[in-house]
Coordinates of N, CA and C in Angstrom, one line a residue:
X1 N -9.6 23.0 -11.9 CA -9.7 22.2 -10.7 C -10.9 22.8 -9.9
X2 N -11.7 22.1 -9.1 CA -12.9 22.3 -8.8 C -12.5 22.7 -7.3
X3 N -13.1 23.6 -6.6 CA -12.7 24.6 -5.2 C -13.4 24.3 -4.5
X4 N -13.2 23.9 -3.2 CA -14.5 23.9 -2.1 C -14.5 25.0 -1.5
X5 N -15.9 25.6 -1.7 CA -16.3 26.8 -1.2 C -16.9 26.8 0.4
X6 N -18.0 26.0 0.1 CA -18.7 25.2 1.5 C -19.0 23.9 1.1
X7 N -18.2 23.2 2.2 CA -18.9 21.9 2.1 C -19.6 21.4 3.8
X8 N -20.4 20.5 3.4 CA -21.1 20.2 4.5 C -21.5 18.8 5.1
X9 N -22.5 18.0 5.8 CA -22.8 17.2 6.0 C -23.9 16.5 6.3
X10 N -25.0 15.7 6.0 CA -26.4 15.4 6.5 C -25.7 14.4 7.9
X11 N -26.6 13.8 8.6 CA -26.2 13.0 9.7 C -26.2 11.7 8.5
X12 N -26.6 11.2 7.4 CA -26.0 10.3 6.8 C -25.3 10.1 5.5
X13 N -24.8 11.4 5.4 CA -23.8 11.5 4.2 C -23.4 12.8 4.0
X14 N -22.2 13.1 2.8 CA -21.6 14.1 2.6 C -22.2 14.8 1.6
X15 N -22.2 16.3 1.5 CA -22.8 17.1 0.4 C -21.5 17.8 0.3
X16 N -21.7 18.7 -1.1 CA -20.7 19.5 -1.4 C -21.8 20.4 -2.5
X17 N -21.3 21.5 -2.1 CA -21.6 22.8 -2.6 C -20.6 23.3 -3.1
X18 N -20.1 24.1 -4.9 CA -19.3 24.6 -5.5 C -18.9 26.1 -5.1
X19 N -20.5 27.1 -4.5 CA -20.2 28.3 -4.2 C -21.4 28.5 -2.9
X20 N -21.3 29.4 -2.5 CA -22.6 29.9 -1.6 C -23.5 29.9 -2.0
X21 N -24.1 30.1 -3.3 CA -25.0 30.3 -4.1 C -25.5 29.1 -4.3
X22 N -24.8 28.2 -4.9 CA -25.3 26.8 -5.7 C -26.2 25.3 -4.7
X23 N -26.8 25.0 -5.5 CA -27.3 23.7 -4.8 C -26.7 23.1 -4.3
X24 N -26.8 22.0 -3.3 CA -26.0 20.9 -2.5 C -26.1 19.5 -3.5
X25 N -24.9 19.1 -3.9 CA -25.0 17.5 -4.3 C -24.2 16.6 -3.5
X26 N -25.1 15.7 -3.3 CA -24.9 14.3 -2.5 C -23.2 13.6 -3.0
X27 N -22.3 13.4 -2.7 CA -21.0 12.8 -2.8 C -21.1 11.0 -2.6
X28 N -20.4 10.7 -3.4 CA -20.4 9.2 -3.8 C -19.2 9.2 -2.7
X29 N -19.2 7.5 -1.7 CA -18.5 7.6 -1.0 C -18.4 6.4 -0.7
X30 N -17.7 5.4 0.5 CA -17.8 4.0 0.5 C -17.9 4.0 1.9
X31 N -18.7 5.0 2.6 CA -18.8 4.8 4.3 C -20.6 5.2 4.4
X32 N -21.5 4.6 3.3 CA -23.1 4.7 3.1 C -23.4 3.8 4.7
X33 N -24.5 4.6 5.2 CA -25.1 4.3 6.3 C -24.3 4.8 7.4
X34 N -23.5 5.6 7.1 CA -22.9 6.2 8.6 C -23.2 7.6 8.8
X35 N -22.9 8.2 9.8 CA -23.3 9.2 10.9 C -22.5 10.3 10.7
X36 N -22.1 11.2 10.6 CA -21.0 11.6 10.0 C -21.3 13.0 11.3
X37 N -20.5 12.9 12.0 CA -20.5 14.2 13.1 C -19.9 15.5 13.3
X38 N -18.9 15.7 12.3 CA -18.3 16.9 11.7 C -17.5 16.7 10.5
X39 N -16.5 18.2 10.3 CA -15.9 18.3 8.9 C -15.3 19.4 8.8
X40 N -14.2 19.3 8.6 CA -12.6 20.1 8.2 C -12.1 20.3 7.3
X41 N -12.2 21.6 6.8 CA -11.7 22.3 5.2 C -10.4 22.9 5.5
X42 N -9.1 21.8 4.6 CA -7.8 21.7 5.2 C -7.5 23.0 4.2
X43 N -8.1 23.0 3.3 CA -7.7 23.8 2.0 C -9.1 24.3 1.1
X44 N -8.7 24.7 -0.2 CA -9.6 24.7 -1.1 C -10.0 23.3 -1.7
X45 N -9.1 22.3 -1.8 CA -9.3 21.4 -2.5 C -9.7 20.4 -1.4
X46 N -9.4 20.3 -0.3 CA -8.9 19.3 0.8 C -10.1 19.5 1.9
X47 N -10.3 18.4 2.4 CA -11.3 18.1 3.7 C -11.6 16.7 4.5
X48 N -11.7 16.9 5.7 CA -11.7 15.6 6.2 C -13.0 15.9 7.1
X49 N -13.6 14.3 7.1 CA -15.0 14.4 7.7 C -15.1 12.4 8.8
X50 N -15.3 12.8 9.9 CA -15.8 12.1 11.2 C -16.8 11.6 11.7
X51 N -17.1 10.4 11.9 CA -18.6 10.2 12.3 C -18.5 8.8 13.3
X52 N -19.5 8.0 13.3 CA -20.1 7.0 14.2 C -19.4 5.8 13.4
X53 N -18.7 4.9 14.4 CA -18.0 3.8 14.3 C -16.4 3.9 13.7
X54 N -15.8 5.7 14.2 CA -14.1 5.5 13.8 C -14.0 6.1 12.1
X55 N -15.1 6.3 11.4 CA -15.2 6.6 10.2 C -15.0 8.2 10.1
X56 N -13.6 7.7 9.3 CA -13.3 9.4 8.8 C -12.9 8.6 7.3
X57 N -13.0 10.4 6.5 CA -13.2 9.9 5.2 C -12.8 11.4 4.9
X58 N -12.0 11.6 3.9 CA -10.9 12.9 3.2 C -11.3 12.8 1.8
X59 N -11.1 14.1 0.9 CA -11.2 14.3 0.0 C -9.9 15.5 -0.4
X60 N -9.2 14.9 -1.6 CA -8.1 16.0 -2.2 C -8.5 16.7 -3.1
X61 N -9.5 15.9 -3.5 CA -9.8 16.6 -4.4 C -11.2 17.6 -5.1
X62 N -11.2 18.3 -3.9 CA -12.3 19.4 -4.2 C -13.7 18.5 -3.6
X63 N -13.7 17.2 -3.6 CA -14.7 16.8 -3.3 C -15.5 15.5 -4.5
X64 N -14.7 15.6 -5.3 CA -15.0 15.3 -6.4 C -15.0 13.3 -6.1
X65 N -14.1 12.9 -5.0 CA -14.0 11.2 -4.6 C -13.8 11.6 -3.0
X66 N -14.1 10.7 -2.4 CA -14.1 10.9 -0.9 C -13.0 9.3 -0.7
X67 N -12.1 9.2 0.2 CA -11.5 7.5 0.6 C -11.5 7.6 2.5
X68 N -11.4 6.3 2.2 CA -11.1 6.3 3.4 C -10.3 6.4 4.4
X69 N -9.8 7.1 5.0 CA -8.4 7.2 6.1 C -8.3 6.3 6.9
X70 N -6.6 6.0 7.1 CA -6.3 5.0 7.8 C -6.6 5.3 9.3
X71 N -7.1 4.5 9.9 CA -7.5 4.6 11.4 C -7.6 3.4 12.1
X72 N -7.3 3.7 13.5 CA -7.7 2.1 14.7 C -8.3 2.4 15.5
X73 N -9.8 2.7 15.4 CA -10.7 2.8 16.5 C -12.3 2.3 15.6
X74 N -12.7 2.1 16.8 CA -14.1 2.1 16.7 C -15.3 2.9 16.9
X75 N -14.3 4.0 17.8 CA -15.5 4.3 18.8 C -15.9 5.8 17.9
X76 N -17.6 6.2 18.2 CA -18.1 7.3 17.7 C -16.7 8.9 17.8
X77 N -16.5 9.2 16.4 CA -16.1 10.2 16.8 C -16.9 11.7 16.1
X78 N -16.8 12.8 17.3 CA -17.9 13.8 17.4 C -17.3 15.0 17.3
X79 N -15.9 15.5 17.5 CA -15.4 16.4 16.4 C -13.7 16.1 15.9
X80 N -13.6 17.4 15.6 CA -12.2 17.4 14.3 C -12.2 18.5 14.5
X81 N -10.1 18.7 14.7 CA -10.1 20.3 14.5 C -8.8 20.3 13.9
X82 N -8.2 21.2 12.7 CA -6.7 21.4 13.1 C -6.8 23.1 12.6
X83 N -5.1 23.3 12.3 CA -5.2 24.8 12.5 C -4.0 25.1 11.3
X84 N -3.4 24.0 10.9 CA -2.5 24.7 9.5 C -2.2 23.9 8.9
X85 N -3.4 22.8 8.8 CA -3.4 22.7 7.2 C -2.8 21.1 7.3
X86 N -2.4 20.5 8.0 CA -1.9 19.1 8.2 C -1.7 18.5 9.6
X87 N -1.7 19.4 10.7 CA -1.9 18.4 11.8 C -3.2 18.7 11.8
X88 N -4.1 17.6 12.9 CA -5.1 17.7 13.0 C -5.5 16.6 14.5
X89 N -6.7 17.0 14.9 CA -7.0 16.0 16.2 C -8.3 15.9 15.9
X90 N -8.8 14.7 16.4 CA -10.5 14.0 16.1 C -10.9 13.6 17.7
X91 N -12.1 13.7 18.4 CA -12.1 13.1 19.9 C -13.4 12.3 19.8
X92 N -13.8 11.9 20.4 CA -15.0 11.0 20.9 C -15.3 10.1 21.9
X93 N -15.9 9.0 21.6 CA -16.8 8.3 23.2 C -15.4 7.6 23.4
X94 N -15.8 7.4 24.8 CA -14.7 6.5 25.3 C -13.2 7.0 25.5
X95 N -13.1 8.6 25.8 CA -12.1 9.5 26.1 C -11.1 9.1 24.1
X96 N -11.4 9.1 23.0 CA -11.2 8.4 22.2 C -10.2 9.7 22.2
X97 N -8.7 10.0 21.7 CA -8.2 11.0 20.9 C -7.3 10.6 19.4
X98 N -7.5 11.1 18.6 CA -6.4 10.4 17.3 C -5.9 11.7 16.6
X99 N -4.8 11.5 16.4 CA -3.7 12.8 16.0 C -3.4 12.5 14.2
X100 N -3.2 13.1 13.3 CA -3.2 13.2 12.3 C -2.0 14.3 12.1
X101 N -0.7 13.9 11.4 CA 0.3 14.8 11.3 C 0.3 15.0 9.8
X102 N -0.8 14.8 8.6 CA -0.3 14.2 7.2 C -1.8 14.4 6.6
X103 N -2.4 15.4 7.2 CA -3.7 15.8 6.7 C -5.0 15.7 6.5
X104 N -4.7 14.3 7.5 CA -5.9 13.7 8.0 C -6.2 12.3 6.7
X105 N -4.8 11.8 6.2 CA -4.8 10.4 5.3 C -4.9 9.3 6.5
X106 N -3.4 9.7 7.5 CA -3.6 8.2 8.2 C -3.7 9.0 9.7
X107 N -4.1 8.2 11.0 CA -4.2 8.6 12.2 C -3.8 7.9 13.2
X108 N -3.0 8.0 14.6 CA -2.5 7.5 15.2 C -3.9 8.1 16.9
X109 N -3.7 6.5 17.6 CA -4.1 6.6 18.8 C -3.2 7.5 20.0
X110 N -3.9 8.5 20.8 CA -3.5 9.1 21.5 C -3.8 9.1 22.9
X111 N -2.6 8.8 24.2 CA -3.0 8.6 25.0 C -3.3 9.9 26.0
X112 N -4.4 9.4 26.7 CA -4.9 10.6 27.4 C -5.3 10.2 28.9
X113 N -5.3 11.3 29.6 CA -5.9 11.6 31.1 C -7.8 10.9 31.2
X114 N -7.7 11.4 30.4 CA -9.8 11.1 30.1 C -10.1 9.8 30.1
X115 N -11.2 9.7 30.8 CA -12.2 8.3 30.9 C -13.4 8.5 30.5
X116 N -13.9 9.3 30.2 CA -15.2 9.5 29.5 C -15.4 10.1 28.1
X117 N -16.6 9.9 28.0 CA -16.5 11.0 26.1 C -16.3 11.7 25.7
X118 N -15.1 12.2 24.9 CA -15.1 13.7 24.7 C -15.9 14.2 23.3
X119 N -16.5 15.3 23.4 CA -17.3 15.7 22.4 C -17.0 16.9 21.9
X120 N -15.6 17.6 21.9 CA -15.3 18.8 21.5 C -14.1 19.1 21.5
X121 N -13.5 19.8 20.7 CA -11.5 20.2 20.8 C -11.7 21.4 20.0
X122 N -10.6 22.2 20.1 CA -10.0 23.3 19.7 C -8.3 23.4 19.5
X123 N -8.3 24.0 18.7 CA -6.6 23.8 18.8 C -6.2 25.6 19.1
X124 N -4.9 25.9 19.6 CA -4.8 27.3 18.8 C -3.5 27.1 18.6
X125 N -2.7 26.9 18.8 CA -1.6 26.4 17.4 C -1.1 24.7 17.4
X126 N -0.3 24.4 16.6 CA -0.1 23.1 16.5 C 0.4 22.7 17.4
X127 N 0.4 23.0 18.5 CA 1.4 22.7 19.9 C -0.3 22.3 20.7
X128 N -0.9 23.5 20.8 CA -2.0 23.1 22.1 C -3.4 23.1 21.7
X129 N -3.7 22.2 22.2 CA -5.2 21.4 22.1 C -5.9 22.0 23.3
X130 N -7.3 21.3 23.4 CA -7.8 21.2 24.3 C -9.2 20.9 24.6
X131 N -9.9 19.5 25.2 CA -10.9 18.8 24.3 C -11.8 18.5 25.8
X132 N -13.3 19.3 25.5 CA -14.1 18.6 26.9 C -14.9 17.6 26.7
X133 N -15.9 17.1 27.8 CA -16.6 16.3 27.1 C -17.9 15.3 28.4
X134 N -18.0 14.4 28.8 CA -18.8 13.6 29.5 C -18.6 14.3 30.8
X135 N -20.1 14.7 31.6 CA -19.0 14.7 32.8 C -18.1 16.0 33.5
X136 N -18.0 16.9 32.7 CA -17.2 18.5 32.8 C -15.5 17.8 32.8
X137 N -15.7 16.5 31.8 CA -14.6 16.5 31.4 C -13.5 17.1 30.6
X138 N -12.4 17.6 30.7 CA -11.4 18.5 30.2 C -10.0 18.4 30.1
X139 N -9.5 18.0 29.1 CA -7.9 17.3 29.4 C -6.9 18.7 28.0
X140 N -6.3 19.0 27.8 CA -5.7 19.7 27.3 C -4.1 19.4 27.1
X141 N -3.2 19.7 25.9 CA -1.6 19.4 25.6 C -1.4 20.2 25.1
X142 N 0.2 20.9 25.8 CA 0.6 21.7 24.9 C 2.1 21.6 24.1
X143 N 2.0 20.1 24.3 CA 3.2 19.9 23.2 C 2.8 18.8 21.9
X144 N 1.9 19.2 21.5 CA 1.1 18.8 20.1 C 0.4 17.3 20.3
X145 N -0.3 17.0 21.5 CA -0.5 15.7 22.1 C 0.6 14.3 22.3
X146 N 1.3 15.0 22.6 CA 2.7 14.1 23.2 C 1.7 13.7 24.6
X147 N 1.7 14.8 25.4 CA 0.8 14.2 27.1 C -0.6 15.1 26.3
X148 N -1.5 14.4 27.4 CA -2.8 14.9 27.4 C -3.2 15.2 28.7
X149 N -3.2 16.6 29.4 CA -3.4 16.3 31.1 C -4.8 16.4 31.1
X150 N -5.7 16.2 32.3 CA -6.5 16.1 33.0 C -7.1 17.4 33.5
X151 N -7.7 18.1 33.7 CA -7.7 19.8 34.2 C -8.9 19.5 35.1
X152 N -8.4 20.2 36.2 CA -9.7 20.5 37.1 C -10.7 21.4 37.0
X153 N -12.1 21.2 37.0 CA -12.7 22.3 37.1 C -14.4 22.2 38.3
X154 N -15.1 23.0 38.5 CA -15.8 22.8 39.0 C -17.3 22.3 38.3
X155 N -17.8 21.6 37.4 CA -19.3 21.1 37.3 C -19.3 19.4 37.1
X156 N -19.8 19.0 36.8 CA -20.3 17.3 36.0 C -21.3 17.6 35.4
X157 N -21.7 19.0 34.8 CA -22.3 18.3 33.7 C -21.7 18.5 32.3
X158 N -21.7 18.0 30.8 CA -21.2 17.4 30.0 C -21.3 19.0 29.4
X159 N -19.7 18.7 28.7 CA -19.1 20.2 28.3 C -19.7 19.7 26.5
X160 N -20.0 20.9 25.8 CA -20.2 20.4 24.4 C -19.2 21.4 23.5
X161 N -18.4 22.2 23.9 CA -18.4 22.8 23.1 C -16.4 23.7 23.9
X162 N -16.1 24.1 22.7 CA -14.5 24.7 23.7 C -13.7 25.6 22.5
X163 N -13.6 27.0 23.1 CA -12.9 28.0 21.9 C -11.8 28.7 22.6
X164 N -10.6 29.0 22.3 CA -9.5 28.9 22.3 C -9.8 30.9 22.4
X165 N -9.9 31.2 23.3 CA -9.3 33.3 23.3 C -8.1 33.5 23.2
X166 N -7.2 33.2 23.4 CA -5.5 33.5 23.5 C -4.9 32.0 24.1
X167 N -3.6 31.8 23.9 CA -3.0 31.1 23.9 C -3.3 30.0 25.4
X168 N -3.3 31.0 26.0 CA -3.8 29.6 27.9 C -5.0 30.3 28.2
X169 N -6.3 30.8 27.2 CA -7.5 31.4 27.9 C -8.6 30.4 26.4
X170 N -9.6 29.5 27.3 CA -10.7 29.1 26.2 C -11.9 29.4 27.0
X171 N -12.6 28.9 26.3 CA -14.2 29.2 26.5 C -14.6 28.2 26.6
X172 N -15.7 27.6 27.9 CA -16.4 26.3 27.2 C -17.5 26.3 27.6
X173 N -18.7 25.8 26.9 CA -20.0 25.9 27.1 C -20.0 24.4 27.2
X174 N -21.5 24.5 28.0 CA -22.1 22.7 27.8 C -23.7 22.9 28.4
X175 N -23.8 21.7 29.1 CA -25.4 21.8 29.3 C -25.7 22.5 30.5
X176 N -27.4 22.8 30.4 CA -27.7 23.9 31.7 C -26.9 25.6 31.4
X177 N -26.7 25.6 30.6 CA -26.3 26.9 29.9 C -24.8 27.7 30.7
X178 N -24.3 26.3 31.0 CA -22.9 26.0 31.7 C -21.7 26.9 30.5
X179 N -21.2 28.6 30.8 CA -20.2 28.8 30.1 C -19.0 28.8 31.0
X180 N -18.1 28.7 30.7 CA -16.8 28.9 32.0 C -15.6 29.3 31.2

């Protein structure tokens, strides 16, 4: 059975690499012409990947066929995170959140605090999230996106980025060299 070592992404398709060492080959897939904005290595064999117009797309098998996951959205999505291996959260434009309990096959809409884009999430365990985005937007849950609250903080401008230090301590960068 063939292992994902690294796999990766161009902004218009999927590559897969066997080892660190080896060349990149292009993956046959049925989402040609899309955008693809991150990607999640659930396992060795397992990965899910996110992009422009709602398009996520999984592989079980090492990489070897990519399908499509069930989803209801449209809107750009710009990351993906989970943390053991079958829940998982995806965010994007339009405060977009979608929760994945099943390893990122099918996905459910999540409702949230946010009115603007989110462009970033973290998880640190399967209970709490926490996703910024348009705006010094910032909404976080810590009962596995059941609620999504709203957090106050002090900038507007657009957070890109968010890393989890301990259980109620993250990190977030964005523009203007904005860390908090």
């Amino acid at each position: 059975m063939k292992k994902i070592v690294i796999s990766g992404f161009t902004t218009f398709g999927l590559l897969l690499s066997i080892s660190t060492h080896a060349a990149w080959f292009e993956q046959n897939h049925d989402a040609d012409n899309q955008f693809f904005q991150d990607i999640e290595a659930l396992s060795e064999t397992q990965a899910v990947a996110v992009g422009d117009d709602g398009v996520i797309m999984y592989t079980i098998d090492g990489g070897d066929t990519w399908q499509s996951a069930t989803e209801s959205t449209d809107a750009f999505l710009y990351s993906l995170e989970q943390n053991d291996g079958v829940n998982m959260f995806t965010v994007g434009e339009n405060a977009e959140i979608l929760k994945s309990e099943d390893g990122g096959l099918n996905w459910m809409t999540q409702v949230s605090a946010a009115t603007k884009d989110l462009y970033a999430i973290d998880t640190f365990t399967n209970k709490r999230a926490m996703a910024v985005g348009e705006d010094g937007t910032v909404v976080f849950t810590t009962n596995n996106g059941t609620v999504w609250n709203k957090s106050t903080n002090k900038t507007n401008e657009d957070l890109l980025g968010v890393a989890y230090m301990k259980s109620t301590e993250a990190v977030v960068v964005g523009e203007f060299g904005k860390i908090m």
